[in-house]
Coordinates of C-alpha atoms in Angstrom, one line a residue:
M1 CA -52.0 80.1 226.1
R2 CA -50.7 83.3 224.6
S3 CA -48.1 83.3 221.9
P4 CA -44.8 84.8 222.7
P5 CA -44.2 88.5 221.9
P6 CA -42.7 89.1 218.4
P7 CA -38.9 89.9 218.4
A8 CA -38.0 93.6 218.6
G9 CA -37.7 95.3 215.1
P10 CA -34.6 97.2 213.8
P11 CA -34.5 100.7 215.3
Q12 CA -36.1 103.5 213.3
G13 CA -34.1 104.9 210.5
A14 CA -32.2 101.4 209.9
S15 CA -32.9 99.3 207.0
G16 CA -34.4 95.8 207.4
Y17 CA -31.6 94.3 205.3
G18 CA -28.4 93.5 206.8
T19 CA -25.4 95.2 205.3
P20 CA -21.9 93.8 205.4
Y21 CA -20.5 97.4 205.4
G22 CA -22.4 98.2 208.7
H23 CA -19.3 97.8 210.8
M24 CA -17.2 99.9 208.5
N25 CA -19.6 102.7 208.6
Q26 CA -19.7 102.4 212.5
A27 CA -16.0 102.7 212.5
A28 CA -15.8 105.7 210.1
N29 CA -18.4 107.4 212.2
G30 CA -16.8 106.4 215.4
G31 CA -13.2 107.5 214.9
G32 CA -11.6 106.2 211.8
Q33 CA -10.4 102.8 213.2
F34 CA -10.6 99.8 210.9
P35 CA -12.9 97.0 211.8
P36 CA -11.5 94.1 213.9
A37 CA -11.1 92.0 210.9
F38 CA -8.0 90.0 210.5
G39 CA -7.4 90.4 214.3
G40 CA -6.9 94.1 213.8
F41 CA -4.0 93.6 211.5
M42 CA -4.4 96.9 209.8
N43 CA -4.2 98.8 212.9
D44 CA -1.2 97.1 214.1
Q45 CA 1.7 99.6 214.3
T46 CA 4.2 96.8 213.5
A47 CA 2.3 96.1 210.1
Q48 CA 2.3 99.8 209.1
M49 CA 5.8 100.2 210.0
G50 CA 6.4 97.1 207.6
F51 CA 4.4 98.8 204.8
Q52 CA 6.6 101.9 205.2
V53 CA 9.8 99.8 205.1
G54 CA 8.5 98.0 202.0
K55 CA 7.6 101.1 200.2
S56 CA 11.0 102.7 201.0
A57 CA 12.8 99.6 199.7
V58 CA 10.8 99.8 196.4
M59 CA 11.7 103.2 195.9
A60 CA 15.3 102.7 196.7
G61 CA 15.4 99.7 194.3
Q62 CA 13.8 101.9 191.7
E63 CA 16.5 104.7 192.1
Y64 CA 19.2 102.1 192.0
V65 CA 18.1 100.7 188.7
E66 CA 17.7 104.3 187.1
Q67 CA 21.2 105.2 188.5
N68 CA 22.9 102.1 187.1
L69 CA 20.9 102.3 183.9
N70 CA 21.8 106.0 183.3
R71 CA 25.4 104.8 183.1
Y72 CA 24.8 103.3 179.6
V73 CA 21.7 105.3 178.5
S74 CA 19.6 108.2 179.5
V75 CA 16.3 107.1 181.0
G76 CA 14.6 110.4 179.9
A77 CA 15.8 110.0 176.4
L78 CA 14.2 106.4 176.2
K79 CA 11.0 107.8 177.5
H80 CA 10.8 110.1 174.5
Y81 CA 11.0 107.1 172.1
F82 CA 8.1 105.6 173.9
N83 CA 5.7 108.5 173.7
V84 CA 3.5 107.3 171.3
T85 CA -0.4 107.2 170.6
T86 CA -2.5 104.6 168.8
S87 CA -3.1 106.7 165.7
Y88 CA 0.6 107.3 165.6
V89 CA 1.3 103.4 165.6
L90 CA -1.1 102.8 162.9
R91 CA 0.0 105.6 160.5
K92 CA 3.7 104.6 161.2
L93 CA 3.0 100.9 160.2
L94 CA 1.5 102.1 157.1
L95 CA 4.4 104.2 156.5
V96 CA 6.9 101.4 156.9
L97 CA 5.0 99.2 154.5
F98 CA 4.0 101.9 152.0
P99 CA 6.7 104.6 152.1
W100 CA 6.9 105.4 148.3
R101 CA 4.8 108.6 148.0
H102 CA 5.3 110.1 151.7
K103 CA 6.6 113.5 152.0
P104 CA 8.1 115.4 153.7
W105 CA 10.7 113.1 155.5
S106 CA 12.3 115.7 157.6
R107 CA 11.5 115.8 161.4
Q108 CA 9.6 118.6 162.9
Q109 CA 11.3 120.8 165.5
R110 CA 10.0 123.1 168.3
P111 CA 11.9 126.0 169.7
S112 CA 12.4 126.4 173.5
T113 CA 13.6 129.4 175.2
T114 CA 16.3 129.7 177.9
G115 CA 17.5 132.7 179.7
T116 CA 16.0 135.9 181.0
Q117 CA 13.4 138.0 179.4
D118 CA 16.0 140.5 178.3
Q119 CA 18.5 137.9 177.0
S120 CA 16.8 134.7 175.5
N121 CA 18.6 132.0 173.9
Y122 CA 16.7 129.9 171.4
S123 CA 17.2 126.3 171.0
Y124 CA 15.3 123.6 169.2
Y125 CA 14.5 120.0 170.1
F126 CA 12.8 117.4 168.0
L127 CA 9.0 116.6 168.7
P128 CA 8.4 113.1 170.2
P129 CA 6.6 110.5 168.0
R130 CA 3.2 111.2 169.1
E131 CA 3.5 114.6 167.5
D132 CA 5.7 113.9 164.5
L133 CA 5.3 110.9 162.2
N134 CA 8.8 111.0 161.1
S135 CA 10.1 110.7 164.5
P136 CA 11.7 107.2 165.4
D137 CA 10.2 105.3 168.1
M138 CA 11.0 102.0 170.1
Y139 CA 7.5 101.1 170.8
I140 CA 6.9 99.6 167.3
P141 CA 10.3 97.8 167.1
V142 CA 10.0 96.3 170.7
M143 CA 6.3 95.0 170.0
A144 CA 7.4 93.7 166.7
F145 CA 10.1 91.9 168.2
V146 CA 7.8 90.1 170.7
T147 CA 5.3 89.6 168.1
Y148 CA 7.9 87.9 165.8
V149 CA 8.8 85.3 168.6
L150 CA 5.1 84.7 169.5
L151 CA 4.2 84.4 165.8
S152 CA 6.9 81.8 165.3
A153 CA 5.8 79.7 168.2
L154 CA 2.1 79.9 166.9
L155 CA 3.1 79.0 163.2
A156 CA 5.0 76.0 164.7
G157 CA 2.0 74.9 166.6
L158 CA -0.1 75.1 163.5
R159 CA 2.2 72.9 161.7
G160 CA 2.3 70.4 164.4
S161 CA 6.0 71.0 165.1
F162 CA 5.8 73.0 168.4
H163 CA 8.0 72.1 171.2
P164 CA 8.9 74.0 174.3
E165 CA 12.2 74.9 173.0
V166 CA 10.9 76.9 169.9
M167 CA 10.0 80.0 171.7
G168 CA 13.4 80.2 173.5
T169 CA 15.3 79.3 170.4
T170 CA 13.6 81.9 168.3
F171 CA 13.9 84.5 171.0
S172 CA 17.7 83.9 171.4
Y173 CA 18.3 84.0 167.7
A174 CA 16.4 87.1 167.2
L175 CA 18.0 88.7 170.1
F176 CA 21.5 87.6 168.7
V177 CA 20.5 89.4 165.4
V178 CA 19.5 92.5 167.1
M179 CA 22.6 92.6 169.4
F180 CA 24.9 92.0 166.4
E181 CA 23.2 94.8 164.5
I182 CA 23.8 97.1 167.4
L183 CA 27.4 96.3 167.5
I184 CA 27.6 97.1 163.7
L185 CA 25.6 100.5 164.5
K186 CA 28.2 101.2 167.3
L187 CA 31.2 100.4 165.2
G188 CA 29.7 102.6 162.4
T189 CA 29.0 105.6 164.5
Y190 CA 32.5 105.4 166.0
L191 CA 34.3 105.2 162.4
L192 CA 31.9 108.0 161.2
A193 CA 32.4 110.3 164.2
V194 CA 28.9 110.1 165.3
T195 CA 29.1 111.0 169.0
N196 CA 25.8 112.4 169.8
E197 CA 23.8 109.8 171.9
S198 CA 20.5 110.6 170.5
Q199 CA 21.9 109.9 166.9
L200 CA 22.9 106.3 168.2
L201 CA 19.5 106.0 169.7
D202 CA 17.9 106.9 166.4
L203 CA 19.8 104.3 164.6
I204 CA 18.8 101.5 167.0
A205 CA 15.2 102.5 166.8
Y206 CA 15.3 102.4 163.1
S207 CA 17.0 99.0 163.0
G208 CA 13.9 97.4 164.6
Y209 CA 11.4 98.3 162.0
K210 CA 12.6 95.4 159.7
F211 CA 10.5 93.1 162.0
V212 CA 7.4 94.5 160.6
G213 CA 8.3 93.4 157.0
V214 CA 9.4 89.9 158.4
I215 CA 6.1 89.5 160.2
V216 CA 4.2 90.5 157.1
T217 CA 6.3 88.0 155.0
L218 CA 5.8 85.2 157.5
V219 CA 2.0 85.5 157.6
I220 CA 1.4 85.9 153.9
S221 CA 3.8 82.9 153.2
E222 CA 2.0 80.6 155.8
I223 CA -1.5 81.5 154.1
V224 CA -0.2 81.2 150.4
N225 CA 1.8 78.0 151.0
L226 CA -0.7 76.3 153.1
G227 CA 1.4 76.0 156.3
Q228 CA 4.8 75.2 154.5
G229 CA 6.5 78.4 155.6
V230 CA 8.6 80.7 153.5
G231 CA 9.2 79.4 150.1
G232 CA 8.0 79.7 146.4
W233 CA 7.7 82.6 144.2
A234 CA 4.7 84.2 146.2
S235 CA 6.8 84.4 149.4
W236 CA 9.8 85.7 147.6
T237 CA 7.8 88.4 146.1
V238 CA 6.4 89.4 149.5
F239 CA 9.9 89.3 151.0
I240 CA 11.3 91.4 148.2
Y241 CA 8.6 94.0 148.4
T242 CA 9.0 94.2 152.3
F243 CA 12.6 94.4 152.0
L244 CA 12.6 97.3 149.4
A245 CA 10.0 99.1 151.4
N246 CA 12.2 98.9 154.4
A247 CA 15.3 99.9 152.6
F248 CA 13.5 102.9 151.0
F249 CA 12.2 104.0 154.5
L250 CA 15.5 103.8 156.0
L251 CA 17.2 105.7 153.2
R252 CA 14.8 108.5 153.5
S253 CA 14.8 108.5 157.4
L254 CA 18.4 108.1 158.2
K255 CA 19.4 110.9 155.8
Y256 CA 18.5 113.4 158.4
V257 CA 20.3 111.4 161.0
L258 CA 23.8 110.7 159.3
L259 CA 23.7 113.4 156.9
P260 CA 22.5 116.6 158.8
D261 CA 22.6 120.1 157.2
S262 CA 21.8 123.5 158.2
S263 CA 18.1 123.0 157.6
S264 CA 17.4 120.0 159.2
A265 CA 19.7 119.9 162.3
P266 CA 18.3 121.7 165.3
T267 CA 20.8 123.8 167.5
G268 CA 21.3 123.0 170.9
T269 CA 21.2 119.3 170.6
G270 CA 24.9 118.6 170.1
M271 CA 24.4 117.9 166.5
T272 CA 26.6 119.5 163.9
H273 CA 24.9 121.6 161.3
T274 CA 27.1 120.3 158.3
V275 CA 29.3 117.4 157.7
A276 CA 32.7 117.6 155.8
R277 CA 32.6 116.4 152.2
S278 CA 34.8 113.4 153.0
Q279 CA 32.9 112.4 156.0
R280 CA 29.6 112.9 154.1
N281 CA 30.8 110.5 151.4
R282 CA 31.8 107.9 154.0
R283 CA 28.3 108.3 155.7
T284 CA 26.5 107.9 152.4
Q285 CA 28.3 104.7 151.6
F286 CA 27.5 103.4 155.1
L287 CA 23.9 104.3 154.7
F288 CA 23.5 102.5 151.4
L289 CA 25.5 99.4 152.7
Y290 CA 23.2 99.3 155.9
A291 CA 19.9 99.9 154.3
Y292 CA 20.4 97.4 151.4
I293 CA 23.0 94.8 152.2
V294 CA 22.9 94.5 156.0
Q295 CA 19.0 94.7 156.1
F296 CA 18.6 92.1 153.3
L297 CA 20.9 89.6 155.2
F298 CA 19.1 90.1 158.4
M299 CA 15.6 90.0 157.2
W300 CA 16.5 87.0 155.0
I301 CA 18.0 85.1 158.1
L302 CA 14.9 86.1 160.4
S303 CA 12.5 84.7 157.8
K304 CA 14.4 81.5 157.2
Q305 CA 14.9 81.1 160.9
D306 CA 11.0 80.6 161.4
S307 CA 11.0 77.8 158.8
S308 CA 14.1 76.0 160.1
T309 CA 12.8 76.0 163.6
G310 CA 9.5 74.5 162.4
R311 CA 11.3 71.9 160.5
A312 CA 13.8 71.1 163.4
G313 CA 10.6 70.8 165.7
K314 CA 8.9 68.3 163.3
V315 CA 12.0 66.0 163.2
K316 CA 12.5 66.1 166.9
G317 CA 8.8 65.3 167.4
V318 CA 9.2 62.3 165.0
L319 CA 12.4 61.1 166.8

């Protein structure tokens, strides 16, 4: 008896190995239709209409959020404060912790021309943080706030006193401090006749740099005190240094926000060139109180909150 003939081989030009993309290639060559996978769902007109409706809903929601957010703060202005680079973040962190020999402190400006070629009006605007080290940003304050909350939970876990409420309690406490400080800044700007929105945003951005010093204090205290939290001469030494560094940084930086003069204030931004002598004295007093008294109080509260949270968690775990 003779053996059956071998099966017919693949047509010439085709590979001997199967490919899962063969149907798609045929569909692409045959007219742009998707393969009949999932019951031809992608080719269904109802599904395509649903995608269009979903896309329109997302765009409408985004537009609604931006419109409502613009009632309180300009979205375009906020984007300016998050325009940072990795090199800027690293150099700014070093500046916050070691501000003693930094010069100059004035912010850089760039001219912009408006009008026709014959009649041009020149105005100046501040450079974004990625182009100017002295420009305030909100990226570092926001990231430092989040890091502070996560670090507090991590330290509580290392001490064996972590419980689910630690992160929520720390977040609520830190958020309360931030909101209370913003209210102080809002009241201060009202009493000092600071009406420019950009000046208020600058103050809010500068207020968040204290979390950098608080984080450094917590980490070094945890290492030196062997997991006992903030306490002892070593912790107080680190805390005093980070507080003085933050206060010096704020004094030098906020001088160009609260006390603008003809050489530092750009035109076309709504910022006055000079400040009256009586108003200047009031702003100087506010700057001193804010940089030293207010910042010392808030940094001390945030540093002690971590230790108190850990002790409370340990007591709760024992009970």
